[in-house]
Tab-separated table of C-alpha atoms in Angstrom:
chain	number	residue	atom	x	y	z
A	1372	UNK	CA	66.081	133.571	33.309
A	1373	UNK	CA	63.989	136.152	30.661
A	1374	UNK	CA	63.431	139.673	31.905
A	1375	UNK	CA	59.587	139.021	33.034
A	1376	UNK	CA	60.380	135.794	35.290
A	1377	UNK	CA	63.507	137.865	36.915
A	1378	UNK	CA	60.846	140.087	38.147
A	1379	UNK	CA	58.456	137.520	38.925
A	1380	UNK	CA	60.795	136.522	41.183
A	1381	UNK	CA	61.738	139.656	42.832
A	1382	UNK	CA	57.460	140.063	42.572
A	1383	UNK	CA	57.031	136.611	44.552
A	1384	UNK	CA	59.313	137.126	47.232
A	1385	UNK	CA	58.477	140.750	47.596
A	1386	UNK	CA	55.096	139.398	48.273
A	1387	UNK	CA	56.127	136.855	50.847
A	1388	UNK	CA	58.457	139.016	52.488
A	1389	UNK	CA	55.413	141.599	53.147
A	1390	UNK	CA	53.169	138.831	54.387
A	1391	UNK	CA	56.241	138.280	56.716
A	1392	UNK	CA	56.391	141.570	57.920
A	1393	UNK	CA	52.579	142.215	58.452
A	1394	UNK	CA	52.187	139.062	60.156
A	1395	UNK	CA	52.242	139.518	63.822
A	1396	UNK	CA	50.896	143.487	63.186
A	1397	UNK	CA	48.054	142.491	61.590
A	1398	UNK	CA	47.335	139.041	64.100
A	1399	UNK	CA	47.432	141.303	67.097
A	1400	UNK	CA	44.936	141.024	69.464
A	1401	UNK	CA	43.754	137.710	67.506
A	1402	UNK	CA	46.676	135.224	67.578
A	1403	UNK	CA	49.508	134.952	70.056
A	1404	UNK	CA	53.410	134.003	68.315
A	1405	UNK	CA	53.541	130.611	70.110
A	1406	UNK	CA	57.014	130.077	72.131
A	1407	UNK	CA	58.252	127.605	70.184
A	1408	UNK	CA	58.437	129.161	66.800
A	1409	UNK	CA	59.606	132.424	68.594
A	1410	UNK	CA	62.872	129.862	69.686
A	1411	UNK	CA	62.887	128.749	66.247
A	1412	UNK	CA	63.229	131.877	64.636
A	1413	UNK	CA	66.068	133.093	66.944
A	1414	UNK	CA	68.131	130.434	64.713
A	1415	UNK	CA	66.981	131.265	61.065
A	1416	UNK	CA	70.225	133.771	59.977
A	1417	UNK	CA	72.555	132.046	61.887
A	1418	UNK	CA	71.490	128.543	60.339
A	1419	UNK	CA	70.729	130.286	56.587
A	1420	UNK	CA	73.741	132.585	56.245
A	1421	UNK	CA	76.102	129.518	57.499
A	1422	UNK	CA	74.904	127.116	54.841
A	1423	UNK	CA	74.735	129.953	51.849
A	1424	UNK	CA	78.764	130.493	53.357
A	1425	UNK	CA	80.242	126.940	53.765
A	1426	UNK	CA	79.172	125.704	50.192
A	1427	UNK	CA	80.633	129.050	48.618
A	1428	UNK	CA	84.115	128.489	50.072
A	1429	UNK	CA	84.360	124.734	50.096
A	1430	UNK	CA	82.917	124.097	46.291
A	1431	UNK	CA	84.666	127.105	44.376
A	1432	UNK	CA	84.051	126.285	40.764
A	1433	UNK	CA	81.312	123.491	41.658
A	1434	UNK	CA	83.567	120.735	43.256
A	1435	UNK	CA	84.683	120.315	46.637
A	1436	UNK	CA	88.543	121.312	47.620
A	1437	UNK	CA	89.642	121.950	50.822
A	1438	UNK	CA	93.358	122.387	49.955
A	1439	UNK	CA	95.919	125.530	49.899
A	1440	UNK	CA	95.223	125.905	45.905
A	1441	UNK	CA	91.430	127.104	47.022
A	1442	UNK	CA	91.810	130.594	47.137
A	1443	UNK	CA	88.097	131.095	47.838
A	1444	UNK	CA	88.480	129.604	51.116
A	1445	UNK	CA	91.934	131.040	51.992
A	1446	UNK	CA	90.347	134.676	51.434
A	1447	UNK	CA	87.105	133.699	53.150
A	1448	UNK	CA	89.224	132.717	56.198
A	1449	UNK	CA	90.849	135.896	56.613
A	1450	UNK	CA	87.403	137.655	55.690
A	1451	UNK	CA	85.852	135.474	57.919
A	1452	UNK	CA	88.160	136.650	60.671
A	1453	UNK	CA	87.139	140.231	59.853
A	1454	UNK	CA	83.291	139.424	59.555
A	1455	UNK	CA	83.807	137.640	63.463
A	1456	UNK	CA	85.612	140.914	65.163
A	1457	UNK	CA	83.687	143.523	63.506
A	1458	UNK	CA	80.267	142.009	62.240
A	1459	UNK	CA	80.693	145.347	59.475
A	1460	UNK	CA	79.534	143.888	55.602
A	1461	UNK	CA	81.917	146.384	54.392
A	1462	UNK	CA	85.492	145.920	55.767
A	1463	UNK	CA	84.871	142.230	55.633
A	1464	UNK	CA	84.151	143.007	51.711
A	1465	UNK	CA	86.740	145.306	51.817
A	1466	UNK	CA	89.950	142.464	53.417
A	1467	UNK	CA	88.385	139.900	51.745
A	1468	UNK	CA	88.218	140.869	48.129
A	1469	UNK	CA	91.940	142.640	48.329
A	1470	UNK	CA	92.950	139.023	49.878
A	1471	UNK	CA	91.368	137.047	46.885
A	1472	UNK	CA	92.801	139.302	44.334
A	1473	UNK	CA	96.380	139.329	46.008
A	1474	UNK	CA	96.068	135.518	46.201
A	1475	UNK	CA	95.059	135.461	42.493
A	1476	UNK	CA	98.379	137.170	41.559
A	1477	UNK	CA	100.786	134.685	43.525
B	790	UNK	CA	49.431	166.924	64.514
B	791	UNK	CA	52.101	168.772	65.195
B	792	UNK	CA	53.204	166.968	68.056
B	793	UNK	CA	53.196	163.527	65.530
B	794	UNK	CA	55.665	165.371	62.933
B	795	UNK	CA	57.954	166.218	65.835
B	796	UNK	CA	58.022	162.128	66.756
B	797	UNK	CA	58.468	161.186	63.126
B	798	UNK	CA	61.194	163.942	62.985
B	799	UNK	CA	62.814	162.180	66.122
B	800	UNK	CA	62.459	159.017	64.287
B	801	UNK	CA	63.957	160.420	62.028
B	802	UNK	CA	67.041	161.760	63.992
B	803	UNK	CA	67.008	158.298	65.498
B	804	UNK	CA	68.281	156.511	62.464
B	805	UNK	CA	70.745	159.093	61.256
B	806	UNK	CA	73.851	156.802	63.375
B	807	UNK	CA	73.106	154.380	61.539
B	808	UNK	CA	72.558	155.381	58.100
B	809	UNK	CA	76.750	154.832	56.951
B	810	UNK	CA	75.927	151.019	57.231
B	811	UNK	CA	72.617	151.092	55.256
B	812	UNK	CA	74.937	153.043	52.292
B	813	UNK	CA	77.381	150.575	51.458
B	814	UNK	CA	75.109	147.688	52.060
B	815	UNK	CA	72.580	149.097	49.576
B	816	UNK	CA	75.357	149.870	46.715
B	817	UNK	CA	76.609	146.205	47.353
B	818	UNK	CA	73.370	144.942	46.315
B	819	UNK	CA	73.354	146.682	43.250
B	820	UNK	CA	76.389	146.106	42.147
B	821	UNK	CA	76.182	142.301	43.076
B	822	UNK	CA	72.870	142.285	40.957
B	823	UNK	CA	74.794	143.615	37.903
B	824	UNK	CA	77.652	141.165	38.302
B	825	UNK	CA	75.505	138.521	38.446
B	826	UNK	CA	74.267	139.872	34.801
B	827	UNK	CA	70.793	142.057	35.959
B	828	UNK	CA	70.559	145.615	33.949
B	829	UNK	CA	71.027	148.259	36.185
B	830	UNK	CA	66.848	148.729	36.230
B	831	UNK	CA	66.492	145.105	37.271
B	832	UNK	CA	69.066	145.791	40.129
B	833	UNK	CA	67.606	148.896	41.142
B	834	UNK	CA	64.484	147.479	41.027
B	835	UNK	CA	65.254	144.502	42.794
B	836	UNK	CA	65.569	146.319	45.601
B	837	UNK	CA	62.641	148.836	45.247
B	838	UNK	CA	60.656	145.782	45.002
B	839	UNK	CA	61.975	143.893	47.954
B	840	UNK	CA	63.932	145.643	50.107
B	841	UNK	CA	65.435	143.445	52.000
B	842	UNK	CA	69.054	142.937	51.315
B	843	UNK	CA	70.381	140.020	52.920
B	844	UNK	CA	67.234	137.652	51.022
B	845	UNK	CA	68.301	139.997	47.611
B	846	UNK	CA	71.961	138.822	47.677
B	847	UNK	CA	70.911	135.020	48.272
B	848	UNK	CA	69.084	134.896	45.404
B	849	UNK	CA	71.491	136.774	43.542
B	850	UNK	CA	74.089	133.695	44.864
B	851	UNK	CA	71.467	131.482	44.205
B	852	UNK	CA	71.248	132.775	40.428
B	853	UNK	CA	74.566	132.923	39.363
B	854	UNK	CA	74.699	129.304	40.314
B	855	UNK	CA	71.811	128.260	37.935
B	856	UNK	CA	69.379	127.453	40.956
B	857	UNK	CA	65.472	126.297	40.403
B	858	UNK	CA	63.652	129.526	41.135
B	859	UNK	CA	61.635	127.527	44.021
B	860	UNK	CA	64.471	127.777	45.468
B	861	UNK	CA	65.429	130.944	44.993
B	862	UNK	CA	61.755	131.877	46.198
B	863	UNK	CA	61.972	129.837	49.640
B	864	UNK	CA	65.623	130.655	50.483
B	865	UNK	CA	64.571	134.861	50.647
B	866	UNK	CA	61.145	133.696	52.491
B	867	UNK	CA	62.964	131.693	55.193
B	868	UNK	CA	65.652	134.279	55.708
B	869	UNK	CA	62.974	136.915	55.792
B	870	UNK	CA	61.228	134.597	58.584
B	871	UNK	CA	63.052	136.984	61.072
B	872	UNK	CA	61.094	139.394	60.139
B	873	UNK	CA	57.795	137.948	62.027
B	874	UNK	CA	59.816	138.938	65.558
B	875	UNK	CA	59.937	142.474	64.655
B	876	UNK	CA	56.033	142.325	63.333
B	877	UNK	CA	54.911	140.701	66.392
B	878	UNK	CA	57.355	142.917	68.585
B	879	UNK	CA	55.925	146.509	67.363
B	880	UNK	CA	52.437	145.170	66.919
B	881	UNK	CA	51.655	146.687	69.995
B	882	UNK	CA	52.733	149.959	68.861
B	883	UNK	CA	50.821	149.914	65.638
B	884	UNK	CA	47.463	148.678	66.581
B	885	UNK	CA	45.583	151.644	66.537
B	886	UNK	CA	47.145	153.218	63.401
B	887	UNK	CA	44.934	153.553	60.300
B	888	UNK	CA	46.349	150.555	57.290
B	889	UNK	CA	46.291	153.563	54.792
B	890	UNK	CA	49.141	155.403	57.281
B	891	UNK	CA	50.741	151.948	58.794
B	892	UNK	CA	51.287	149.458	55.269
B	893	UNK	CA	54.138	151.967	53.361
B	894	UNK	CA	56.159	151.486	56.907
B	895	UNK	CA	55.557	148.077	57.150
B	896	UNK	CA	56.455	147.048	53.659
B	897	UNK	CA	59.807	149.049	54.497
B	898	UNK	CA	60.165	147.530	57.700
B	899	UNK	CA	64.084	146.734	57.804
B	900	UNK	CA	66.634	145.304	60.752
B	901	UNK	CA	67.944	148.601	61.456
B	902	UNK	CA	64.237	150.294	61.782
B	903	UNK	CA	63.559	147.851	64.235
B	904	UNK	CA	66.558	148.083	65.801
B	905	UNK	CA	66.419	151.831	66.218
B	906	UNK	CA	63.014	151.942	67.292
B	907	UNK	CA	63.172	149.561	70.342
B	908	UNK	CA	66.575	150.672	71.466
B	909	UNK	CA	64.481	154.169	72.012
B	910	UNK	CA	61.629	152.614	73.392
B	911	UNK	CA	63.253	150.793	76.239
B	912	UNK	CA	65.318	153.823	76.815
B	913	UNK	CA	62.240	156.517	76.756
B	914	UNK	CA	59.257	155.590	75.254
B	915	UNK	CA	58.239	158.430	72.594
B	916	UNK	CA	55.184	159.879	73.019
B	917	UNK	CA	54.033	158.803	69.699
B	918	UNK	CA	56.002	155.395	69.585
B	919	UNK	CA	53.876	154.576	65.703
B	920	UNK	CA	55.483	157.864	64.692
B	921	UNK	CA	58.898	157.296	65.745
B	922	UNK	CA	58.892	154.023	64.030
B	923	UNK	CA	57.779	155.345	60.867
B	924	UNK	CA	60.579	158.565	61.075
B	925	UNK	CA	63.308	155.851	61.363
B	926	UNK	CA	61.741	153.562	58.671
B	927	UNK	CA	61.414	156.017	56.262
B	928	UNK	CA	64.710	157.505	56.621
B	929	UNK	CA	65.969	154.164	56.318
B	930	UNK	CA	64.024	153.153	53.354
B	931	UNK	CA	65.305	156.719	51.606
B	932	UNK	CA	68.379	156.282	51.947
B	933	UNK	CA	68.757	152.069	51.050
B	934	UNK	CA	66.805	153.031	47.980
B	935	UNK	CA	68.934	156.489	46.698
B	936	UNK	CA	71.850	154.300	46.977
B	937	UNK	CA	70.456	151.297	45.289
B	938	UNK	CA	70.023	153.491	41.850
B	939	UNK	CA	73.489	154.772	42.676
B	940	UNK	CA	74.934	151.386	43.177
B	941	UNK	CA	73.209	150.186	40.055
B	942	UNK	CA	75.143	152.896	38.137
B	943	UNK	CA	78.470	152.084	39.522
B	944	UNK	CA	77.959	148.388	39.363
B	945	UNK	CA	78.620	148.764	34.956
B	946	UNK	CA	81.884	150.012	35.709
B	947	UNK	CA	83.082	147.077	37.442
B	948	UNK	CA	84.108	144.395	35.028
B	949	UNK	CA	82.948	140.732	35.245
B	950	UNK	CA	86.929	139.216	35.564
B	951	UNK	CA	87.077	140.762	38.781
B	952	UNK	CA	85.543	137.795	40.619
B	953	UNK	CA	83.130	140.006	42.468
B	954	UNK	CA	80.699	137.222	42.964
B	955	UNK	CA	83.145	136.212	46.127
B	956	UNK	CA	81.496	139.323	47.963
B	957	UNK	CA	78.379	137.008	48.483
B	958	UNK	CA	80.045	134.551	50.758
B	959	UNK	CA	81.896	137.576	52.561
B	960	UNK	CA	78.532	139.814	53.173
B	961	UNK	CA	77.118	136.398	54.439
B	962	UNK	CA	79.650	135.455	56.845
B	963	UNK	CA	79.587	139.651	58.630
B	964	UNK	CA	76.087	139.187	58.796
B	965	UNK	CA	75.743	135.763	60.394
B	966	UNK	CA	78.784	136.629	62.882
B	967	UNK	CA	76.286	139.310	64.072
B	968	UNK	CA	73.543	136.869	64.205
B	969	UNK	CA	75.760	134.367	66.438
B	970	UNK	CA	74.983	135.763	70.004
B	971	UNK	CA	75.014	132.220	72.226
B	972	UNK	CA	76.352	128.996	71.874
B	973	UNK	CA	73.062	127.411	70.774
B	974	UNK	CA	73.416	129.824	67.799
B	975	UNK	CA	76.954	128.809	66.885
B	976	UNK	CA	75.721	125.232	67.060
B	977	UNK	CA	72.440	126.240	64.731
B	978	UNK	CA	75.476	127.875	62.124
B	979	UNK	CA	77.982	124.767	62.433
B	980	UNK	CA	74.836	122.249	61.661
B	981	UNK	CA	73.559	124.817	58.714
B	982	UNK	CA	76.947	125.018	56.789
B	983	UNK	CA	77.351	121.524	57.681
B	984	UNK	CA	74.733	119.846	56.281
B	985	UNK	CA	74.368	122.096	53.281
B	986	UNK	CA	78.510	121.175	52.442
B	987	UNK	CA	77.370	117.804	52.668
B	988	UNK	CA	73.909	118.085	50.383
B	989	UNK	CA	75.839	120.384	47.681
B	990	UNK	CA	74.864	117.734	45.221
B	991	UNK	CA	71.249	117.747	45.521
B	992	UNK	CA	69.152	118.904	42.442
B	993	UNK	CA	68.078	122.415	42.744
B	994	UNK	CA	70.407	123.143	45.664
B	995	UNK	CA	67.676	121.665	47.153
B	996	UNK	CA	70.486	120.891	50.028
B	997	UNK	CA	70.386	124.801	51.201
B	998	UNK	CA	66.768	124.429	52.150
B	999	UNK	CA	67.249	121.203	54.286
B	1000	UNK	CA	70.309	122.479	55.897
B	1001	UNK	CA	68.818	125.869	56.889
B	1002	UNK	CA	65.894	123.995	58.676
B	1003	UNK	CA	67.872	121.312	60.329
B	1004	UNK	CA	70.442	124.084	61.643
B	1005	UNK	CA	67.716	125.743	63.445
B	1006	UNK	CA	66.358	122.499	64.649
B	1007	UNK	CA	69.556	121.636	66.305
B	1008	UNK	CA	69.496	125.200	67.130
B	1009	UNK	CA	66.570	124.796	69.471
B	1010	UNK	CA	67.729	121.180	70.413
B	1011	UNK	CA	71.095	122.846	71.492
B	1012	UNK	CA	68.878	125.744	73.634
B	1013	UNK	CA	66.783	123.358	75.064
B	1014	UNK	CA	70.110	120.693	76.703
B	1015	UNK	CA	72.100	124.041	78.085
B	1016	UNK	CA	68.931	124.694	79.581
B	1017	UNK	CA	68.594	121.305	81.331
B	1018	UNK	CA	72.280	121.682	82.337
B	1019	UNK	CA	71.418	124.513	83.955
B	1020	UNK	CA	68.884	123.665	85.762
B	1021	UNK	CA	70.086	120.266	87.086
C-alpha cells in the first residue's frame, strides 16, 4: 500500500470507529439498543480475536500444519496458556516470543 | 466550576491503577506497525488517528498478510462494534453535556475509560459523573498516545529477522481470554477460530469476516439453549 491509502485506511476506520462510539450517546432519548443486538455484541471479541488467532498458528507461512515442526503453534500454546491465567497482553508477549525464539534455536 | 475540575481530577486519579497496562499495550502497537514496514510517523499516527488498539493490530495482521483493504476496513469496524455498549451505557451520563465539551472524550473513548468509570459509578456515583468520565479518558488517552511516539521510536531498533509479527496472534489470544467470561462465549471463540481455519483460502481473507459473524451467531444460539436448560 502507498503512503496516502495507508492513511486512508487508518482515516476510514478512524471514522467508523467514532460513529461507533457516538452511537448510543448521540441516539439517547431517541432510539433504544434493541436486546438482541445488545446479546450479539457480548460475542464480537471473543468470536473476532479467536478467528484472527487460530489462522495465525495453524497456517504459519500460508499453509496449514498442525505438526511438532510448527513452532508458531507450539509457542502460541504455551502463550496461550499464559494469555488464559493472566488475560495480561504483556507477559503473554513476553513467554511467548522467548518460547518461539528458543524453539527457533533447537 | 470548581467543583467539575475536582471530578475530572478524580477521574483522573481513577485511571492512574490502570495506566501500567495502557503503556506496554500502546508501545506494542507501535512497534508492531513498524515491523509490519509503517515509518515511525505512520505508526504513531496510526494510533493518534484511531486509537483503538486491538482494531490497530488486526489490520496491522491483516497487512502484513497482503489483505484487500475492505477487509482490513470491516475487520477494525466489527471489533470496534463493542464499543456501541459503552456509548449506549454512559449515554445517560452525557446527555446534557455541550458536543463542543463531550466529542474529544468520546473520540477517546477506550475499554479501560469505560471500565474505570462504571466501576466508580456503581460503587459511588460522582457528583459530576460527565466529569469523571472525561478525567479517566483523558488520562488514558495521554498516556496511550505519549507511548505510541515512544513505541514508534523503539520499534526501528528492533530488526525485521526477529519474527516479531508472532506478537499479533499472542496480544490476540490475552485479549480474547479476557473476553471469554461464560460458556456461550467460549462456544462464540471455538466457532470463530473454527470457521475462519477452515475459510483460510478465501480471496481477501474474506473467511475472517464470515467466521467472526457466525461465531457470534452461535454465540447467541449457545446463550439462548443454556437458557432453555435452565428454565426447563
Amino acid at each position: 500500500m502507498t503512503g496516502l491509502s495507508i492513511w486512508l485506511l487508518f482515516i476510514g476506520a478512524a471514522a467508523g470507529t467514532f460513529a461507533l462510539r457516538y452511537s448510543f450517546i448521540y441516539l439517547f432519548g431517541k432510539f433504544d439498543i434493541p436486546e438482541w443486538l445488545q446479546r450479539a455484541l457480548r460475542f464480537v471479541p471473543a468470536s473476532v480475536l479467536a478467528a484472527l488467532v487460530f489462522p495465525a498458528l495453524l497456517y504459519p507461512n500460508g499453509t496449514f500444519d498442525f505438526s511438532l515442526n510448527n513452532i508458531h503453534l507450539l509457542a502460541g500454546i504455551g502463550g496461550g496458556l499464559v494469555a488464559w491465567k493472566t488475560k495480561n497482553v504483556l507477559w503473554t508477549i513476553i513467554v511467548g516470543m522467548s518460547l518461539f525464539w528458543a524453539l527457533q534455536l533447537l | 466550576m470548581k467543583e467539575e475540575f475536582q471530578g475530572f481530577f478524580a477521574g483522573a486519579r481513577g485511571a492512574l491503577p490502570i495506566l501500567p497496562g495502557v503503556v506496554p499495550f500502546a508501545l506494542i502497537c507501535s512497534v508492531s506497525a513498524i515491523g509490519v514496514g509503517l515509518n515511525p510517523v505512520q505508526a504513531a499516527g496510526m494510533s493518534f488517528v484511531m486509537f483503538a488498539g486491538a482494531s490497530q493490530l488486526a489490520i496491522l495482521q491483516l497487512l502484513s498478510q497482503g489483505a484487500h483493504w475492505t477487509v482490513m476496513l470491516f475487520s477494525a469496524w466489527i471489533i470496534n462494534l463493542r464499543f456501541t455498549m459503552y456509548s449506549a451505557a454512559l449515554a445517560p451520563y452525557l446527555k446534557d453535556e455541550p458536543n463542543r465539551r463531550r466529542l474529544p472524550f468520546i473520540y477517546v473513548l477506550s475499554d479501560q475509560a469505560f471500565g474505570v468509570s462504571m466501576a466508580q459509578f456503581s460503587t459511588e456515583m460522582p457528583k459530576y459523573p460527565a466529569m469523571y468520565f472525561y478525567g479517566a479518558a483523558g488520562t488514558i488517552a495521554a498516556t496511550w498516545l505519549v507511548s505510541a511516539i515512544v513505541g514508534a521510536a523503539l520499534g526501528t531498533l528492533i530488526p525485521p529477522s526477529w519474527g516479531f509479527e508472532f506478537a499479533f496472534p499472542l496480544s490476540f489470544m490475552a485479549l480474547m481470554f479476557a473476553a471469554i467470561k461464560d460458556k456461550p462465549a467460549v462456544v462464540a471463540a471455538v466457532v470463530g477460530g473454527g470457521v475462519a481455519v477452515l475459510t483460510k483460502g478465501f480471496p481477501y481473507n474474506l473467511g475472517l469476516i464470515l467466521a467472526a459473524i457466525l461465531g457470534i451467531v452461535a454465540g447467541m444460539l449457545a446463550e439462548n439453549y443454556a437458557e432453555r436448560k435452565a428454565a426447563s
